Short mmCIF file of C-alpha atoms and ligand atoms in Angstrom, two decimals:
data_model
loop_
_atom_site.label_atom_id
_atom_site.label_comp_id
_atom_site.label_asym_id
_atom_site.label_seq_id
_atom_site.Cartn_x
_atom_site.Cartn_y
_atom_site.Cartn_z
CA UNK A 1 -69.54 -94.69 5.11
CA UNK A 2 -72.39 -96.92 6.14
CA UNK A 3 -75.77 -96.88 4.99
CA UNK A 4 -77.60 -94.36 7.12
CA UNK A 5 -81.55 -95.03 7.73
CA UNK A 6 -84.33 -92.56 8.47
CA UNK A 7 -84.04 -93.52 12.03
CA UNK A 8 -80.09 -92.54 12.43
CA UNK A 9 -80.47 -89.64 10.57
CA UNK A 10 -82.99 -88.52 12.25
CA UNK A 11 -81.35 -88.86 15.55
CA UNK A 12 -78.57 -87.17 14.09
CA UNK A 13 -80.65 -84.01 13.00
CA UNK A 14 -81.66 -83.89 16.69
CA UNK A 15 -77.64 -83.89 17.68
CA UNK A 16 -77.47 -80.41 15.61
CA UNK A 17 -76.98 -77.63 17.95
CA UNK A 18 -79.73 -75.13 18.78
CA UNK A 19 -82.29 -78.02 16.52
CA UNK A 20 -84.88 -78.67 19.53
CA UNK A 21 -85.88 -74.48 19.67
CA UNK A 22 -86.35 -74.80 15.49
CA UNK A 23 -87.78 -77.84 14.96
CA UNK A 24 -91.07 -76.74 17.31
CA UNK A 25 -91.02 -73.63 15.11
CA UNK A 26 -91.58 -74.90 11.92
CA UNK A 27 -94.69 -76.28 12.50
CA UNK A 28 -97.30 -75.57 10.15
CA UNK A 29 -94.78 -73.66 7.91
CA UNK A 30 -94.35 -74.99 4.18
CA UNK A 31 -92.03 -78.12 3.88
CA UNK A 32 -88.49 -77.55 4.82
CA UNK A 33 -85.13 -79.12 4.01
CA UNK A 34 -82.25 -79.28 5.49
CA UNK A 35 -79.84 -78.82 2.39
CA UNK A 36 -76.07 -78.25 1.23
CA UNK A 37 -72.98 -79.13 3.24
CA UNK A 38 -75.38 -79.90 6.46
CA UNK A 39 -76.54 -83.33 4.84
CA UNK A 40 -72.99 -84.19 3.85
CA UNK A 41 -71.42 -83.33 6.93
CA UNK A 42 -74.03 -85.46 8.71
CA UNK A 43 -74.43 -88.33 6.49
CA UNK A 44 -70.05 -88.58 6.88
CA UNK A 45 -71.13 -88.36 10.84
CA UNK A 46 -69.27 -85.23 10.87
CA UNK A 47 -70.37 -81.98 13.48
CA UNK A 48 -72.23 -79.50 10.83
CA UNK A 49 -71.93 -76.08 12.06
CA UNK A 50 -74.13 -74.54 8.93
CA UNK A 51 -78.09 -74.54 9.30
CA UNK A 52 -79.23 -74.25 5.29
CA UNK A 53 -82.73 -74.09 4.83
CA UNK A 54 -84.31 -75.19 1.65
CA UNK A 55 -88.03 -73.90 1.97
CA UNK A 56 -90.89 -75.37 -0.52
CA UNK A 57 -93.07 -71.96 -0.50
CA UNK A 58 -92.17 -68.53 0.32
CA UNK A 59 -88.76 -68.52 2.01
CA UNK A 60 -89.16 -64.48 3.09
CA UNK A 61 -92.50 -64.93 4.66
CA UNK A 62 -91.35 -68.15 6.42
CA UNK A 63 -88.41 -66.36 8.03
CA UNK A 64 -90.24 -63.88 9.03
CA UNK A 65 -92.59 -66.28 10.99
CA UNK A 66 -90.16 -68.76 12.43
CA UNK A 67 -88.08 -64.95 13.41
CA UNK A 68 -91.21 -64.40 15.66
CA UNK A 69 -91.17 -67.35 16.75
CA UNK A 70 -87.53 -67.50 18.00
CA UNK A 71 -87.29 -64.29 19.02
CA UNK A 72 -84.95 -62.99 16.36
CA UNK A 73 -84.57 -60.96 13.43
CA UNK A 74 -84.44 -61.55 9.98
CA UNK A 75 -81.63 -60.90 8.45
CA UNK A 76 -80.26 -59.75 4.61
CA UNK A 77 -82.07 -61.43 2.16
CA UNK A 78 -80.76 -61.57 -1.61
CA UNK A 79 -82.70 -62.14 -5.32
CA UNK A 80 -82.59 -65.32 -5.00
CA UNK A 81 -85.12 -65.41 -2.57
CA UNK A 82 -82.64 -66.22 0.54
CA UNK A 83 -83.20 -64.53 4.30
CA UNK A 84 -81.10 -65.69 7.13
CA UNK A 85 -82.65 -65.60 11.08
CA UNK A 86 -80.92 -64.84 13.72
CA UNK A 87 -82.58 -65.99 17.28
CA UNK A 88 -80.19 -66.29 20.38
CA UNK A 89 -77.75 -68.48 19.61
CA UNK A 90 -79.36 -69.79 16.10
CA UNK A 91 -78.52 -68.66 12.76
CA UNK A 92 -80.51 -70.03 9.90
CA UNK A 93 -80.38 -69.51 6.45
CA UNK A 94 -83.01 -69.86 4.45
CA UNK A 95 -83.85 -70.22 0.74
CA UNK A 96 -86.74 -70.96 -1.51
CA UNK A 97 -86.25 -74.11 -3.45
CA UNK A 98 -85.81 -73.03 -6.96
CA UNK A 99 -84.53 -73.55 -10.33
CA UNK A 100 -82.17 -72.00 -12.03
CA UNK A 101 -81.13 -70.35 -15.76
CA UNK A 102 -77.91 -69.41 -16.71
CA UNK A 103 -78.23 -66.30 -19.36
CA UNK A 104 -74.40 -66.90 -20.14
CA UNK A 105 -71.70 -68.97 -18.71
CA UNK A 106 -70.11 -67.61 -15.39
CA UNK A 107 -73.30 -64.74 -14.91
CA UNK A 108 -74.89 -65.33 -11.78
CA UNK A 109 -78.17 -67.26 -12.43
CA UNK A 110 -81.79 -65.87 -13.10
CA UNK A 111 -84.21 -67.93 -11.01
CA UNK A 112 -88.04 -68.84 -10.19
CA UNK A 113 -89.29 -70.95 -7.24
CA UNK A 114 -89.53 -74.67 -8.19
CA UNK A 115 -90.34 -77.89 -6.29
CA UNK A 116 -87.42 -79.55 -3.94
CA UNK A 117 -86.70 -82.16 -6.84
CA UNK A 118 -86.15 -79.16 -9.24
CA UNK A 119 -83.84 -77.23 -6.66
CA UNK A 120 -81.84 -80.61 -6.00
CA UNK A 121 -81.15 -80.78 -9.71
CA UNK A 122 -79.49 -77.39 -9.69
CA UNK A 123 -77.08 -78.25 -7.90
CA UNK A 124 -73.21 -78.48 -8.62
CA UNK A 125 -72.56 -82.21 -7.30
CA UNK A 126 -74.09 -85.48 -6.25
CA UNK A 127 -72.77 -85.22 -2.65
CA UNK A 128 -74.51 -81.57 -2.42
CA UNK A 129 -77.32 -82.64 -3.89
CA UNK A 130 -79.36 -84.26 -1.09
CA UNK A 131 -82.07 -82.90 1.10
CA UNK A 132 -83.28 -83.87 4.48
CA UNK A 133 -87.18 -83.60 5.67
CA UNK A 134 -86.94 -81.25 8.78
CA UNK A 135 -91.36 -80.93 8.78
CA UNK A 136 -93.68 -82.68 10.68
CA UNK A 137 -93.61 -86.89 10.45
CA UNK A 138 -91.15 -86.82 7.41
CA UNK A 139 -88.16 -85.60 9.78
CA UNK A 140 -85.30 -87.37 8.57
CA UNK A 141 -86.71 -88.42 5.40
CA UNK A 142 -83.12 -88.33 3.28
CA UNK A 143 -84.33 -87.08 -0.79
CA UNK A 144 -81.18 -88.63 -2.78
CA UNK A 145 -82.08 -88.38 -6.19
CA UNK A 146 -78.41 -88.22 -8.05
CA UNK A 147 -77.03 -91.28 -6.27
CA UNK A 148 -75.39 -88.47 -3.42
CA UNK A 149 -75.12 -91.70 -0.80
CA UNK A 150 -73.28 -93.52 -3.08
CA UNK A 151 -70.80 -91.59 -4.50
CA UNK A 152 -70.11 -90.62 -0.54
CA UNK A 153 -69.56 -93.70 -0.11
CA UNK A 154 -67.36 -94.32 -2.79
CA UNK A 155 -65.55 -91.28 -2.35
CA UNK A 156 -66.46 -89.83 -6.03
CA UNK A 157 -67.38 -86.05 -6.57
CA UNK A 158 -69.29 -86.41 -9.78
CA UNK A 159 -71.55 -83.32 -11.53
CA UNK A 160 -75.15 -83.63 -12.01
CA UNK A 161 -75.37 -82.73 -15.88
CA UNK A 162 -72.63 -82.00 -18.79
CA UNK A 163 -73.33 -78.29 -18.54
CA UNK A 164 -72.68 -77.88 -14.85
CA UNK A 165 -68.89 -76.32 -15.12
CA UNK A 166 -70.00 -74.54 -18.05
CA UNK A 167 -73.09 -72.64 -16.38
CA UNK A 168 -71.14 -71.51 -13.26
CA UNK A 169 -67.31 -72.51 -13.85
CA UNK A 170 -66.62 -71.50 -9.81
CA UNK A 171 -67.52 -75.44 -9.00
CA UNK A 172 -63.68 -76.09 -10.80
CA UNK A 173 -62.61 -74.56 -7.94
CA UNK A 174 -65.45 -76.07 -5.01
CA UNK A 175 -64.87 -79.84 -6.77
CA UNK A 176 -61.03 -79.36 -5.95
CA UNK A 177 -62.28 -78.04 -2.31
CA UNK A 178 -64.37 -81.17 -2.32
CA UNK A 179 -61.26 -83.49 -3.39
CA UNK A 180 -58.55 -81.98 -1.19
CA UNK A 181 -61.05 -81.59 1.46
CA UNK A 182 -62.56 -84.74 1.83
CA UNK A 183 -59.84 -87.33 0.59
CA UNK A 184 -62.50 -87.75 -2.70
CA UNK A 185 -61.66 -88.06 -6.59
CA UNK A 186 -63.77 -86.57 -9.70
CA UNK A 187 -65.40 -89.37 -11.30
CA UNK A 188 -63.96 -89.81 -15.23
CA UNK A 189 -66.70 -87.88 -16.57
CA UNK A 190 -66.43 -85.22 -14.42
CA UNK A 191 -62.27 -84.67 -14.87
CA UNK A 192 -63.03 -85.06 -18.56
CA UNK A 193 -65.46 -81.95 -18.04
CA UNK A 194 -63.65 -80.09 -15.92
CA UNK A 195 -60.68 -80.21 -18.05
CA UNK A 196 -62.87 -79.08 -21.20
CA UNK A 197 -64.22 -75.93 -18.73
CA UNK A 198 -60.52 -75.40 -18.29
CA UNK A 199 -59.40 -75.24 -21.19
CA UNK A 200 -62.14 -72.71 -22.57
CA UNK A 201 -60.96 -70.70 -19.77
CA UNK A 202 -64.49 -70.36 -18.38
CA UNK A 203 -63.36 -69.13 -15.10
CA UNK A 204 -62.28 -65.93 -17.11
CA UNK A 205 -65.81 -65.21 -17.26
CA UNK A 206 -66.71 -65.16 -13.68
CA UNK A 207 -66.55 -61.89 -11.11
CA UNK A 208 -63.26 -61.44 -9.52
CA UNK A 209 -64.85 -61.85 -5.88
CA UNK A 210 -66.50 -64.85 -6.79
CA UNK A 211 -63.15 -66.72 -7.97
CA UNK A 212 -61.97 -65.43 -4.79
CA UNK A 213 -64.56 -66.73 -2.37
CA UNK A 214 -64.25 -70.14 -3.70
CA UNK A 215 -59.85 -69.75 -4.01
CA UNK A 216 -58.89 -68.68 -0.70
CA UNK A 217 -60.09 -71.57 1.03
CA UNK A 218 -57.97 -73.92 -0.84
CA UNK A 219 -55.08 -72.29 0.17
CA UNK A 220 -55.69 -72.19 3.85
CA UNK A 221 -55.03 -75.60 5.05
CA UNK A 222 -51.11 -76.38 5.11
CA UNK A 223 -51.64 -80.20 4.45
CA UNK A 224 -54.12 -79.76 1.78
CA UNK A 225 -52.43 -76.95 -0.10
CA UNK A 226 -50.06 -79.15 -2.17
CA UNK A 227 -52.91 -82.05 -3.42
CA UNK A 228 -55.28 -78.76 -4.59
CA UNK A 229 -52.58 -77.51 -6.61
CA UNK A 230 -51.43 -80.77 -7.83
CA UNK A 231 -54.83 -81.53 -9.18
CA UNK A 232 -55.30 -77.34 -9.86
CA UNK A 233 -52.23 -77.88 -12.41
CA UNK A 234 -53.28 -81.19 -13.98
CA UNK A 235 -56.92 -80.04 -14.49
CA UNK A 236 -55.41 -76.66 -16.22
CA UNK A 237 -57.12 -74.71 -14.04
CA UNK A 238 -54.71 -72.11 -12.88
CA UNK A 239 -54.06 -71.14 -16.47
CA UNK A 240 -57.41 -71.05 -16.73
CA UNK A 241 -57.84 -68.42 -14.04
CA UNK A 242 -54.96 -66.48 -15.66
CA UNK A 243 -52.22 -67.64 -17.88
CA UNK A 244 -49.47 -65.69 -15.91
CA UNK A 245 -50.47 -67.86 -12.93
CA UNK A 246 -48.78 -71.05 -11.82
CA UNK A 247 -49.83 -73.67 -9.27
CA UNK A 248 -46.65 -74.69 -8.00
CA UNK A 249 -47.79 -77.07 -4.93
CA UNK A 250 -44.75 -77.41 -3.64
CA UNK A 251 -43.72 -73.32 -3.54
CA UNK A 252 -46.99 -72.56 -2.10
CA UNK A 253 -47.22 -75.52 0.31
CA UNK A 254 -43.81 -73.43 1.59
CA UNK A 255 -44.78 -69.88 1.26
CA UNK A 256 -47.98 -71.15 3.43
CA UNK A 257 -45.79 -73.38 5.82
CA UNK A 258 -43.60 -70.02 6.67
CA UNK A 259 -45.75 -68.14 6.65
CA UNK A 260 -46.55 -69.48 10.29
CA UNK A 261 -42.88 -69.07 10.83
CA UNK A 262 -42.91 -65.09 9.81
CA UNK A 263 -46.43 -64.29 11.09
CA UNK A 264 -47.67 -63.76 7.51
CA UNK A 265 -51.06 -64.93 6.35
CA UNK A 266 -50.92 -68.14 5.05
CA UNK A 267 -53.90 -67.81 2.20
CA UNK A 268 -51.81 -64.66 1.10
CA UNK A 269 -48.70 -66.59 1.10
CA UNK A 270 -49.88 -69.15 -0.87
CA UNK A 271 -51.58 -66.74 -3.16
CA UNK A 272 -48.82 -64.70 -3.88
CA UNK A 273 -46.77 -67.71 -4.64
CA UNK A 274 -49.49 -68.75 -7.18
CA UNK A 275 -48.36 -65.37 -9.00
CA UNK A 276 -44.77 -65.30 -8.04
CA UNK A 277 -43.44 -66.49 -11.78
CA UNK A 278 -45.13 -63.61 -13.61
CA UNK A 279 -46.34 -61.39 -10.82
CA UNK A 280 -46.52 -57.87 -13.25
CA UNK A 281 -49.03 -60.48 -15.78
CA UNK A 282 -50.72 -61.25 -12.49
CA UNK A 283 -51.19 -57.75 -11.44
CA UNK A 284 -55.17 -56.99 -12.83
CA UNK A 285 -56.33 -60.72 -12.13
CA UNK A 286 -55.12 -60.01 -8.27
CA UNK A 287 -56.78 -56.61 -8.66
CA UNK A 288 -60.13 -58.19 -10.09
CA UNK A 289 -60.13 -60.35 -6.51
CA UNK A 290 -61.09 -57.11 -4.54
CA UNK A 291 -59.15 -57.97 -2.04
CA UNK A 292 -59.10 -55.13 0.96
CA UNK A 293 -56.23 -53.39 0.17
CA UNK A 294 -53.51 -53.77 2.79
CA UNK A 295 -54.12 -57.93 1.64
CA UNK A 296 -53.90 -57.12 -1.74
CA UNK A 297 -50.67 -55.06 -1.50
CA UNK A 298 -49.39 -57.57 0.74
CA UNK A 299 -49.88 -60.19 -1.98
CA UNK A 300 -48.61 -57.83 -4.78
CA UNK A 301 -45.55 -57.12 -2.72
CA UNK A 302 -44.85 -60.55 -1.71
CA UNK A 303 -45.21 -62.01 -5.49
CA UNK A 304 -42.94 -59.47 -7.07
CA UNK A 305 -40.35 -58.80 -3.90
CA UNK A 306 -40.19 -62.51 -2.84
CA UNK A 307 -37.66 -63.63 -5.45
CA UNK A 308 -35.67 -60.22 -5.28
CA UNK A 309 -35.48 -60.77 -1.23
CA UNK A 310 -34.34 -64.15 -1.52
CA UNK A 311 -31.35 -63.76 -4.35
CA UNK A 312 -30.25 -60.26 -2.00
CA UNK A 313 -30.38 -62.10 1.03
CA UNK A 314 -28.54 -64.95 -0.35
CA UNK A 315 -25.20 -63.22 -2.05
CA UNK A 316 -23.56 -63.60 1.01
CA UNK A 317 -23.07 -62.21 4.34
CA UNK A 318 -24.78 -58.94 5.31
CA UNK A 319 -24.55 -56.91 8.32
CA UNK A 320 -27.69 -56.75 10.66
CA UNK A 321 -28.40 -53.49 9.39
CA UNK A 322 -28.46 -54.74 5.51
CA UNK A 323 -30.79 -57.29 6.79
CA UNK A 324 -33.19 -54.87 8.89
CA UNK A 325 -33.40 -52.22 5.65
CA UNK A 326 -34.13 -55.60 3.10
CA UNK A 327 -37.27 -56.62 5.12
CA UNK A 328 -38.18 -53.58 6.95
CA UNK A 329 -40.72 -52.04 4.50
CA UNK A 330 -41.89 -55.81 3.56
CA UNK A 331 -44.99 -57.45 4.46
CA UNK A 332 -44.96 -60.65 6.34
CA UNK A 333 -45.96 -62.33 3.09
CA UNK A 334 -42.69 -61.14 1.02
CA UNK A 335 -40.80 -62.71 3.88
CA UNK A 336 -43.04 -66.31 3.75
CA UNK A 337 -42.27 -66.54 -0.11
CA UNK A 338 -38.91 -65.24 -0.25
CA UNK A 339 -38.33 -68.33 1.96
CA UNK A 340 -40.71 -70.43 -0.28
CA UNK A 341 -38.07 -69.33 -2.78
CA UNK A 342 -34.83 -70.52 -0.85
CA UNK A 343 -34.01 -66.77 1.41
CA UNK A 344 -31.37 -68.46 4.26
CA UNK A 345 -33.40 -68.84 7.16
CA UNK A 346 -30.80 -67.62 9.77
CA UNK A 347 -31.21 -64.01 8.07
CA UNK A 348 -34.94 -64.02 8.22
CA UNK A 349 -35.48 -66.08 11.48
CA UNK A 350 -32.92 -63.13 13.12
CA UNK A 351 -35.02 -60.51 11.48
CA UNK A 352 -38.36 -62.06 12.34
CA UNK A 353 -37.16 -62.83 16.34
CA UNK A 354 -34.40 -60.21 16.97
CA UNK A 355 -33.47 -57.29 14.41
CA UNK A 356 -37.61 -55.88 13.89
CA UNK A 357 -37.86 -55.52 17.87
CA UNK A 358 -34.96 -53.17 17.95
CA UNK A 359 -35.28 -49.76 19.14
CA UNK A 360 -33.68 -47.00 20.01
CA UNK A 361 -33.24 -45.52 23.86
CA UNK A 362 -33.52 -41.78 22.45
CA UNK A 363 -35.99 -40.31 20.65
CA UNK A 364 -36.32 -37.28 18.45
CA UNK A 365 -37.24 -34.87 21.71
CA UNK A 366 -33.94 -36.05 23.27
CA UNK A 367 -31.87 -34.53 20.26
CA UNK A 368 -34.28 -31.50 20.07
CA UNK A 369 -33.62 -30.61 23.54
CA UNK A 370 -29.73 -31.04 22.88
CA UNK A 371 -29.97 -28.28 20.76
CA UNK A 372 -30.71 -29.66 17.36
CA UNK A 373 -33.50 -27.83 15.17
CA UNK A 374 -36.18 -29.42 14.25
CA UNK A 375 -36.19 -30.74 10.80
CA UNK A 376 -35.74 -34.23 8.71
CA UNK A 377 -32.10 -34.64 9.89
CA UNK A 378 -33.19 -35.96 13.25
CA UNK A 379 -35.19 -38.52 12.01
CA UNK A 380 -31.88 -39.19 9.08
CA UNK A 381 -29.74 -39.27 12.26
CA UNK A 382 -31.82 -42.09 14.18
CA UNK A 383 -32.51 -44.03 11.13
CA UNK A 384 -28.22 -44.26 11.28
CA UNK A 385 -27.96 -44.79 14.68
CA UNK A 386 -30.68 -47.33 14.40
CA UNK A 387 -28.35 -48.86 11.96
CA UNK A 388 -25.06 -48.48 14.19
CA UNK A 389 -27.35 -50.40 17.07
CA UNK A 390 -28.10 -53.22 14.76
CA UNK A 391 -24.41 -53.31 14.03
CA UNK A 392 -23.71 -53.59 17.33
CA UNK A 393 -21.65 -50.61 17.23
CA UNK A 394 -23.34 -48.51 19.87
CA UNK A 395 -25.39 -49.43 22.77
CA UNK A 396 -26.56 -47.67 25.78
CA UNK A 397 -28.52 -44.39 26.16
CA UNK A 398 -25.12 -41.73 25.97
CA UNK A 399 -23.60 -43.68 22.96
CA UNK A 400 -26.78 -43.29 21.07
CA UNK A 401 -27.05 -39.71 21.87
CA UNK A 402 -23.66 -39.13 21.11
CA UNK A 403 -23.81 -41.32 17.79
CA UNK A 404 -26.98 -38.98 16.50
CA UNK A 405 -25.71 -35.75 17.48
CA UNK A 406 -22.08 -36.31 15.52
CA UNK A 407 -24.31 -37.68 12.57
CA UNK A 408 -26.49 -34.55 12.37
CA UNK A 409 -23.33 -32.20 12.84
CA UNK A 410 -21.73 -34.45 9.65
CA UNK A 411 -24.78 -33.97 7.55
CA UNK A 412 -24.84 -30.60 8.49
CA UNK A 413 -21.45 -30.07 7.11
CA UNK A 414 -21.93 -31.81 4.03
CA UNK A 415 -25.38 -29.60 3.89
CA UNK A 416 -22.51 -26.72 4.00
CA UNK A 417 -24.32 -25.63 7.30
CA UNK A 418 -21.37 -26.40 9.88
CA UNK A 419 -21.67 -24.74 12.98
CA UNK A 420 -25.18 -24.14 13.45
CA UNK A 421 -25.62 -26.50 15.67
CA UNK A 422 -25.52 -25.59 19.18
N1 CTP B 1 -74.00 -74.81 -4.62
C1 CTP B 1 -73.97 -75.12 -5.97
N2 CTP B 1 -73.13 -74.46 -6.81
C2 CTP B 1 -72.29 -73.50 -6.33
C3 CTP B 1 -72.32 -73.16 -4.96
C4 CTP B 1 -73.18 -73.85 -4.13
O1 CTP B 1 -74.70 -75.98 -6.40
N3 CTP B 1 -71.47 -72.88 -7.16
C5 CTP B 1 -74.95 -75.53 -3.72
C6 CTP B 1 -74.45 -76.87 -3.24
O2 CTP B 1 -75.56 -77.71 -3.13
C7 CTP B 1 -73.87 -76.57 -1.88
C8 CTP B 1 -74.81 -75.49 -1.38
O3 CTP B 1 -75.18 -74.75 -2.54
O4 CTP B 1 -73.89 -77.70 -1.04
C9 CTP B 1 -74.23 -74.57 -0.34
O5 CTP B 1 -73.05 -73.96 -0.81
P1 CTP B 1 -71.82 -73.63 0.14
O6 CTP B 1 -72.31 -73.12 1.43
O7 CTP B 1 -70.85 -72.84 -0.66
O8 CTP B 1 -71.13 -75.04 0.30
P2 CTP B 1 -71.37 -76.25 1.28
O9 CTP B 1 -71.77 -77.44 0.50
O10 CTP B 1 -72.18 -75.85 2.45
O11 CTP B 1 -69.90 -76.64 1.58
P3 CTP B 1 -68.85 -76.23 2.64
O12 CTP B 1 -69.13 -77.14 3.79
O13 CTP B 1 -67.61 -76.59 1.89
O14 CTP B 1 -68.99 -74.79 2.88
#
């Protein structure tokens, strides 16, 4: 990266999308900053899609104003003095500059406004810690105080202070974002705190949803998936999450990889792989995520049925049928790992593109109005036919019929109930 002057930047900060209706507006307003990923993304000349607002005053009554202005509406706004505006097409988030105390490791922070320098010191890294002048004749005045420009350039994520993993152990997680994400390495220090966080399992302390927020994304890129888990295992950091977790990159680069191959999510792929070794130890960690609960039963399912799919699927050759009933109640997820875990392809691959899109020509009305009385037979009797079709063994509209009607006479007999049908 090359050295960036006030002049560039500020001709960047103009490039920003929807910047020429807010600059105007926050004139006369209290100083504001441009602050977070924003200044990263635009000091690595990247497109920023994120408008962060750091605000030296009151952030509330500032997006209130500069709503007015824009002709939008403020809002959400949180304890920490945040409020987002939304103007046609402009979303802006806004926050007072403030510092922060942590009453115990992991707790979510108690805070009181503070000055921009105080604010930039709160923050977890050097890279994130830089704030750009959006007011008045300082626009595109860059405020580096932690050396953010040159460990960009150098490609170093490096923490502010020795308690920063300790007072909110989620930035384990965000510095492997940071590493996997943009090509960077933790500077000494920082590994040699981030393994010490680890190993007092810190992240134990933090909310469920929290861990989650800052997980998921790791797991969503195919090509970065295998360096975050590399670096997840050598830092300890899956144990420290949970001990019955395993960051295997290599199974959950897989599970993610066929995942686009089944249709399955590839986050939930990956995740369920991370619990696939131990997946009943797993079980209240996943729970803790608060997940919605079709993706957390899809993940639960995945991690425990994967390994079970893949050792039934590969005893040897099953029928279509055998095949269909394996994977049928499965979510796309237990298919992606079971593969992760070495399930022959041709089975799933014929289940995924053939076998699930089978259906029957009759329905239950068609039996019904051959006589048969309503009642959980008919649905037995298509469920076998179903089966014969898969088989091969019947096909066409009269076979099927035929098929279903001599099944429900059978199970009437063996019911001890021969002859009542008509
Ligand atoms: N931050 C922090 N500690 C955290 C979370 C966030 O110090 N645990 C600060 C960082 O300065 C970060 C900013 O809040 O840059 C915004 O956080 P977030 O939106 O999560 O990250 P971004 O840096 O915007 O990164 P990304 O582009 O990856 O979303």
């Amino acid at each position: 990266m090359r050295r960036v002057s006030t002049e560039d930047l500020r001709e960047r900060v103009r490039r920003i999308p929807g910047i020429e209706r807010l600059l105007p507006a926050l004139d006369g307003l209290p100083p504001v900053y441009l602050v977070g990923g924003a200044v990263r993304d635009l000091l690595l000349g990247e497109r920023s899609l994120d408008i962060d607002l750091a605000v030296e005053g009151d952030a509330r009554s500032a997006a209130r104003e500069l709503a007015r202005r824009l002709d939008g509406d403020v809002v959400g706004h949180d304890r920490f003095g945040t409020a987002t505006v939304h103007a046609p097409d402009l979303r802006v988030d806004l926050a007072m500059t403030r510092k922060e105390r942590y009453p115990r490791p992991g707790a979510l922070p108690e805070v009181e406004p503070a000055t921009l320098a105080e604010d930039l010191a709160r923050r977890d890294f050097s890279i994130n810690a830089m704030a750009i002048a959006l007011h008045g004749d300082e626009l595109g005045h860059l405020h580096d105080p932690f050396g953010g420009v040159r460990d960009l350039t150098a490609g170093i994520v490096r923490v502010l202070h020795e308690r920063s993993f300790v007072d909110d152990p989620t930035r384990l997680l965000r510095a492997l974002r940071y590493e996997t994400r943009l090509g960077f390495q933790l500077d000494p220090e920082t590994e040699r705190l981030a393994r010490e966080a680890a190993a007092r399992s810190l992240l134990r302390l933090v909310s469920g949803p929290r861990v989650r927020d800052e997980l998921l994304p790791l797991l969503e890129e195919i090509e970065l998936i295998p360096r975050a888990l590399r670096r997840m295992r050598e830092l300890g950091i899956d144990r420290s999450l949970h001990p019955a977790l395993t960051a295997d990159p290599q199974l959950a680069a897989d599970a993610a990889l066929a995942a686009n191959v089944v249709g399955a999510s590839r986050r939930l792929s990956a995740l369920a792989a991370l619990l696939a070794r131990d997946p009943e130890g797993a079980r209240e960690w996943l729970d803790e995520l608060a997940l919605r609960a079709p993706e957390r039963d899809a993940v639960e399912r995945a991690a425990r049925r994967g390994r079970q799919l893949a050792t039934l699927l590969g005893i040897g050759e099953l029928r279509p049928s055998q095949i269909y009933e394996l994977l049928a109640p499965e979510p796309p997820e237990a298919l992606a790992v079971a593969l992760a875990l070495g399930a022959p392809q041709r089975a799933i691959a014929d289940y995924v593109n053939r076998l699930r899109h089978v259906r029957l020509e009759i329905s239950g009305r068609d039996l019904v109005a051959a006589g048969v009385p309503e009642s959980p037979l008919i649905g037995q009797a298509l469920r076998a036919v179903l089966r014969m079709k898969l088989d091969g063994r019947v096909s066409g509209r009269d076979e099927e019929l035929a098929a279903a009607l001599a099944e429900v006479r059978l199970a009437e007999e063996a019911a001890g109930r021969g002859g009542d049908a008509k």
